Coordinates of C-alpha atoms in Angstrom, one line a residue:
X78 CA 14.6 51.0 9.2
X79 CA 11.6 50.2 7.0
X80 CA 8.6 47.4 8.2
X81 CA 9.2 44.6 5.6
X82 CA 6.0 42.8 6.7
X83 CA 3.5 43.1 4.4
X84 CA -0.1 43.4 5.3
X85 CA -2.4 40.3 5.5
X86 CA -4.3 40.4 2.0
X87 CA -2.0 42.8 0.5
X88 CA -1.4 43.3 -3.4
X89 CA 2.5 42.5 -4.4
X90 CA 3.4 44.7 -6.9
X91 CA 3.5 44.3 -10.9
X92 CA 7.1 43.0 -11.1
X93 CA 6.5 40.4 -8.4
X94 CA 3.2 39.2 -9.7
X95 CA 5.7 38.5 -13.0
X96 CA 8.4 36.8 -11.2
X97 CA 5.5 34.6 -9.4
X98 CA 4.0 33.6 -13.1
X99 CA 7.2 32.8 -14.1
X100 CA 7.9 30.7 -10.5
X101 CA 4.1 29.0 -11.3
X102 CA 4.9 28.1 -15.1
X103 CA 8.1 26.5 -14.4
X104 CA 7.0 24.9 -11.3
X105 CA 6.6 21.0 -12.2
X106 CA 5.6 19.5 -8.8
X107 CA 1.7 20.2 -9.4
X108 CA 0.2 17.4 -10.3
X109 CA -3.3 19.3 -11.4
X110 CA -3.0 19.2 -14.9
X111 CA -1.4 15.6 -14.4
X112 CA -4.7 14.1 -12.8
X113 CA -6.8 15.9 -15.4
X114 CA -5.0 14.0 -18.3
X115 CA -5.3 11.0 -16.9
X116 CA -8.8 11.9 -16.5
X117 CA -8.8 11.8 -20.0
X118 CA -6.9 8.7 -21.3
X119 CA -8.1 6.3 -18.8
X120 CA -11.6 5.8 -19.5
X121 CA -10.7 5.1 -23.2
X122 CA -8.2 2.6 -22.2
X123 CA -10.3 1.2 -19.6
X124 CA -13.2 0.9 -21.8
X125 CA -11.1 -0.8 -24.4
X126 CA -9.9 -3.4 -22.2
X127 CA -13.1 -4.2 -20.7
X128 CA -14.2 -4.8 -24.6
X129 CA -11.5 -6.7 -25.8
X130 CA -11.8 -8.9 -22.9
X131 CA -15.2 -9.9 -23.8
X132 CA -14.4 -10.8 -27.4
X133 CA -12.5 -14.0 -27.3
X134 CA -16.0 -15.5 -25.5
X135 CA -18.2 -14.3 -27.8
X136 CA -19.5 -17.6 -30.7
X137 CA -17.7 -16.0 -33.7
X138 CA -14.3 -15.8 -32.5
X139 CA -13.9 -19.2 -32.9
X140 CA -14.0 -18.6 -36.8
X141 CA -11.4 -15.7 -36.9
X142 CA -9.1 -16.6 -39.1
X143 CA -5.3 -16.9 -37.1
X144 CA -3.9 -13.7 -38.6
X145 CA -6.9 -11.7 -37.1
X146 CA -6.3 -13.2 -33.6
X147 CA -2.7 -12.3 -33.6
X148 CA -4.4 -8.9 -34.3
X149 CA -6.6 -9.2 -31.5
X150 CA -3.6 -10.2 -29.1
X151 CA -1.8 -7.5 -30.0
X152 CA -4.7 -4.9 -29.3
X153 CA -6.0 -6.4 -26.0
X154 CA -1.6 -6.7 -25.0
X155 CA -1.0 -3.1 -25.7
X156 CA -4.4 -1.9 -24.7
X157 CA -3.5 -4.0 -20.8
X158 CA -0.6 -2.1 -21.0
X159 CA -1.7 1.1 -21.9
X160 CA -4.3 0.8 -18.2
X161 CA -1.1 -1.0 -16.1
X162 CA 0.9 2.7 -17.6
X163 CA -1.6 5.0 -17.0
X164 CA -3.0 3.8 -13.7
X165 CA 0.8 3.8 -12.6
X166 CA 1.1 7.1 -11.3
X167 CA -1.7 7.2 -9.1
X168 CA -1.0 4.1 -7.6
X169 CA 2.9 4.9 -7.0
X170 CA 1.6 8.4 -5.6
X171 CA -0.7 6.4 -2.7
X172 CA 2.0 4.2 -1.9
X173 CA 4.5 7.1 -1.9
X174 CA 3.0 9.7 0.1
X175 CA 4.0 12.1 1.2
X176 CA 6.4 12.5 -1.6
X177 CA 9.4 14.5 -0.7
X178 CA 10.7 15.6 -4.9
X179 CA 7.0 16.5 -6.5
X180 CA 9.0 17.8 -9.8
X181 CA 10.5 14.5 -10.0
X182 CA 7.7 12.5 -9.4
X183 CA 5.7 14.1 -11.9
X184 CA 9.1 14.0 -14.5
X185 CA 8.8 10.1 -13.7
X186 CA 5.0 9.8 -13.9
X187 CA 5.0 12.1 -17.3
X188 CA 7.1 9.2 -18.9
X189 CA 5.0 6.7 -17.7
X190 CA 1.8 8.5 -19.5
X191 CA 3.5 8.9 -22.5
X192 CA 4.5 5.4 -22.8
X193 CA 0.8 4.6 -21.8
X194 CA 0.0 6.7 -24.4
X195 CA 1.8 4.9 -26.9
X196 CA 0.6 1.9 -26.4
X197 CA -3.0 3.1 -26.1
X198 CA -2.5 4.7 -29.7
X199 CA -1.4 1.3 -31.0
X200 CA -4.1 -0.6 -29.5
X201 CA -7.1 2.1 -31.1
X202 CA -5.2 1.7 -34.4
X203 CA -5.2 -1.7 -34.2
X204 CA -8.8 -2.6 -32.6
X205 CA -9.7 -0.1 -35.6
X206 CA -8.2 -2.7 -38.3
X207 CA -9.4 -5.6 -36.1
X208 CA -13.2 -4.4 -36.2
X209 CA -13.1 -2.6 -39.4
X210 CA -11.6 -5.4 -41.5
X211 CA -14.8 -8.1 -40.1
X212 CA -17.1 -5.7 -40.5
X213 CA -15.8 -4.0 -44.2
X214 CA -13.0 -6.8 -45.6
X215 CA -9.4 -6.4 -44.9
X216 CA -8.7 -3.4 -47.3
X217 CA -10.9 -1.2 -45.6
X218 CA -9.7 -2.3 -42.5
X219 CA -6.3 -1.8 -43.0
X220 CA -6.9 1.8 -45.4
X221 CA -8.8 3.3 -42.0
X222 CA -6.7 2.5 -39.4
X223 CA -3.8 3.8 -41.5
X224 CA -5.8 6.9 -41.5
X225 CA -6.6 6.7 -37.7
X226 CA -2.7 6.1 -36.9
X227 CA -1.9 9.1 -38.7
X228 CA -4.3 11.2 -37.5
X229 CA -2.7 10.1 -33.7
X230 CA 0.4 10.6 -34.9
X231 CA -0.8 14.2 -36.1
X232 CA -2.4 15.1 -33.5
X233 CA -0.9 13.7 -30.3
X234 CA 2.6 13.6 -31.2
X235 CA 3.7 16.6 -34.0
X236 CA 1.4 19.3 -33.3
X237 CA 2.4 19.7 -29.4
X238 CA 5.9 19.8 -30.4
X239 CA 5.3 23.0 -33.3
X240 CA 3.1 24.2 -31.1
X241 CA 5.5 24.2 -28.4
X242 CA 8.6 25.1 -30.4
X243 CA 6.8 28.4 -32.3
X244 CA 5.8 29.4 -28.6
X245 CA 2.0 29.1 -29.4
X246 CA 1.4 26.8 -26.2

């Protein structure tokens, strides 16, 4: 009968090192690259938010004209939104612990960051119009944040899917 303990430290061999890859890469309850996203998207929408919230006590806003502070309602709602989404998961994974389904939870907490996502998207696009279009007139305004939504769109939402689709990521 053969010893089917391995050695402490010991090497698996090559097809078990490819069957572990494999088990790693499809394995959805690490929620590394999850916290290093959010790493990412929550200083913008935090940042956002803390602006937009000045901006209604500043002397000028007084003069915006109504159709500008719908504008502005609409970025500072979205942007609330986009912090309330994003800060979500790390809030429900405190109050949680210890989870008992990690590929679940992160399943869950992926929607919730692409919905935060979304919104955050809308609110730069529009916070680009609002800011653009005092600054530059309304055409500009409008004309770049156009340009900013499509470059979003481009970037955040139809390249990942090629990409992943022609199996380059």
């Amino acid at each position: 009968m053969k010893n089917s303990k391995k050695p402490i430290g010991a090497v698996p061999p090559v097809e078990d090192l490819s069957v572990t890859n494999a088990k790693l890469e499809d394995d959805d309850g690490d929620l590394t690259d999850m916290l290093g996203e959010l790493r990412v998207l929550l200083p913008t929408a935090q940042l956002l938010s803390a602006f937009l919230i000045t901006v209604p006590f500043s002397s000028g806003f007084a003069t915006v004209i109504p159709s500008e502070k719908h504008v502005f309602l609409a970025t500072f709602v979205f942007s609330i939104m986009s912090l309330i989404l994003l800060s979500g998961p790390a809030v429900q994974h405190r109050l949680a612990r210890p989870l008992t389904n990690r590929a679940r939870f992160k399943r869950l907490a992926t929607r919730q960051i692409v919905l935060g996502s979304a919104t955050l998207a809308l609110a730069l696009v529009l916070a680009t119009q609002l800011v653009l279009s005092a600054v530059l007139g309304h055409t500009v305004g409008n004309a770049v944040s156009g340009f900013i939504a499509a470059l979003i769109v481009i970037l955040w939402w139809i390249c990942p899917k090629i990409w992943k689709a022609s199996g380059r990521i």
